[in-house]
PDB file of C-alpha atoms in Angstrom:
ATOM      1  CA  GLN E   1      -0.026   0.003   0.020  1.00 95.00           C
ATOM      2  CA  PRO E   2       1.708   3.172  -1.199  1.00 98.00           C
ATOM      3  CA  LYS E   3       1.694   6.179   1.165  1.00 98.00           C
ATOM      4  CA  PHE E   4       1.687   9.718  -0.103  1.00 97.00           C
ATOM      5  CA  THR E   5       2.299  12.931   1.894  1.00 97.00           C
ATOM      6  CA  LEU E   6      -0.451  15.460   1.395  1.00 97.00           C
ATOM      7  CA  GLN E   7       0.866  18.053   3.832  1.00 97.00           C
ATOM      8  CA  GLU E   8       4.131  18.178   5.791  1.00 97.00           C
ATOM      9  CA  SER E   9       4.164  18.506   9.553  1.00 98.00           C
ATOM     10  CA  PHE E  10       4.466  22.028  10.894  1.00 98.00           C
ATOM     11  CA  LYS E  11       4.579  24.044  14.191  1.00 98.00           C
ATOM     12  CA  HIS E  12       1.842  26.412  15.118  1.00 98.00           C
ATOM     13  CA  GLN E  13       2.098  28.407  18.335  1.00 97.00           C
ATOM     14  CA  GLY E  14       4.748  26.026  19.648  1.00 97.00           C
ATOM     15  CA  LYS E  15       2.667  22.887  18.887  1.00 97.00           C
ATOM     16  CA  THR E  16       3.692  20.382  16.256  1.00 98.00           C
ATOM     17  CA  GLU E  17       0.950  19.410  13.908  1.00 98.00           C
ATOM     18  CA  ARG E  18       1.439  15.994  12.360  1.00 97.00           C
ATOM     19  CA  LYS E  19       1.745  15.542   8.605  1.00 97.00           C
ATOM     20  CA  ILE E  20      -1.298  14.394   6.645  1.00 97.00           C
ATOM     21  CA  THR E  21      -0.944  11.208   4.560  1.00 97.00           C
ATOM     22  CA  TYR E  22      -3.035   9.340   2.083  1.00 97.00           C
ATOM     23  CA  ILE E  23      -2.604   5.540   1.704  1.00 97.00           C
ATOM     24  CA  ALA E  24      -3.863   4.003  -1.519  1.00 97.00           C
ATOM     25  CA  ASP E  25      -4.336   0.303  -2.215  1.00 97.00           C
ATOM     26  CA  PHE E  26      -2.088  -0.057  -5.193  1.00 97.00           C
ATOM     27  CA  LYS E  27       0.568   1.801  -7.290  1.00 98.00           C
ATOM     28  CA  TYR E  28       1.855   0.345 -10.490  1.00 98.00           C
ATOM     29  CA  PHE E  29       3.156   1.193 -13.966  1.00 98.00           C
ATOM     30  CA  ASP E  30       0.653   0.691 -16.835  1.00 97.00           C
ATOM     31  CA  ASN E  31       2.875  -0.409 -19.800  1.00 97.00           C
ATOM     32  CA  VAL E  32       0.045  -0.126 -22.330  1.00 97.00           C
ATOM     33  CA  ASN E  33      -0.701   3.510 -21.584  1.00 96.00           C
ATOM     34  CA  ASN E  34       2.780   4.401 -20.351  1.00 97.00           C
ATOM     35  CA  VAL E  35       1.555   5.934 -17.022  1.00 97.00           C
ATOM     36  CA  MET E  36       1.989   5.457 -13.255  1.00 98.00           C
ATOM     37  CA  VAL E  37      -1.337   4.428 -11.745  1.00 98.00           C
ATOM     38  CA  VAL E  38      -2.635   4.861  -8.205  1.00 98.00           C
ATOM     39  CA  GLU E  39      -5.614   2.688  -7.503  1.00 97.00           C
ATOM     40  CA  ASP E  40      -7.959   2.686  -4.554  1.00 96.00           C
ATOM     41  CA  VAL E  41     -10.773   0.143  -4.001  1.00 96.00           C
ATOM     42  CA  LYS E  42     -13.800   1.743  -2.325  1.00 94.00           C
ATOM     43  CA  SER E  43     -17.382   0.872  -1.495  1.00 93.00           C
ATOM     44  CA  GLU E  44     -20.043   3.387  -0.632  1.00 92.00           C
ATOM     45  CA  ILE E  45     -19.559   2.703   3.098  1.00 92.00           C
ATOM     46  CA  THR E  46     -15.741   3.366   2.881  1.00 92.00           C
ATOM     47  CA  LYS E  47     -16.205   6.678   1.028  1.00 94.00           C
ATOM     48  CA  THR E  48     -16.160   8.716   4.277  1.00 95.00           C
ATOM     49  CA  PRO E  49     -15.948  12.462   4.333  1.00 96.00           C
ATOM     50  CA  LEU E  50     -12.311  12.187   5.453  1.00 96.00           C
ATOM     51  CA  TYR E  51     -11.517   9.917   2.408  1.00 96.00           C
ATOM     52  CA  ARG E  52     -13.237  12.384   0.070  1.00 96.00           C
ATOM     53  CA  VAL E  53     -11.035  15.250   1.402  1.00 96.00           C
ATOM     54  CA  LYS E  54      -7.819  13.253   1.238  1.00 97.00           C
ATOM     55  CA  ARG E  55      -8.707  12.164  -2.319  1.00 97.00           C
ATOM     56  CA  LYS E  56      -9.072  15.823  -3.363  1.00 97.00           C
ATOM     57  CA  LEU E  57      -5.761  16.812  -1.648  1.00 97.00           C
ATOM     58  CA  PHE E  58      -4.029  13.809  -3.316  1.00 98.00           C
ATOM     59  CA  LEU E  59      -5.352  14.942  -6.754  1.00 97.00           C
ATOM     60  CA  LYS E  60      -4.265  18.505  -6.133  1.00 97.00           C
ATOM     61  CA  LYS E  61      -0.767  17.581  -5.053  1.00 96.00           C
ATOM     62  CA  HIS E  62      -0.013  14.422  -7.062  1.00 96.00           C
ATOM     63  CA  GLY E  63      -2.674  14.346  -9.847  1.00 94.00           C
ATOM     64  CA  ASP E  64      -0.227  15.380 -12.618  1.00 95.00           C
ATOM     65  CA  LYS E  65       2.179  12.560 -11.759  1.00 96.00           C
ATOM     66  CA  TYR E  66      -0.273   9.661 -11.496  1.00 97.00           C
ATOM     67  CA  THR E  67      -3.463   8.441 -13.105  1.00 97.00           C
ATOM     68  CA  PHE E  68      -5.938   7.907 -10.275  1.00 97.00           C
ATOM     69  CA  ILE E  69      -8.433   5.044 -10.483  1.00 96.00           C
ATOM     70  CA  GLU E  70     -11.171   4.440  -7.969  1.00 95.00           C
ATOM     71  CA  VAL E  71     -12.606   0.914  -8.174  1.00 94.00           C
ATOM     72  CA  MET E  72     -15.939   0.053  -6.709  1.00 89.00           C
TER      73      MET E  72
END
């Protein structure tokens, strides 16, 4: 399961805030289309509001480097 950093840790008013990560199910190279793919398997019950936010942050930060596939 590949892990991607969405936001680095930082300090705010002397308190350290932990980094935010996104963990997908698979990362692989698609030889036919010549692209790196990040794949996540989700059902309606696992599409939580937190997942939806992390998915958007992943696409904003890493969307140009990977083809994102959400499998249901």
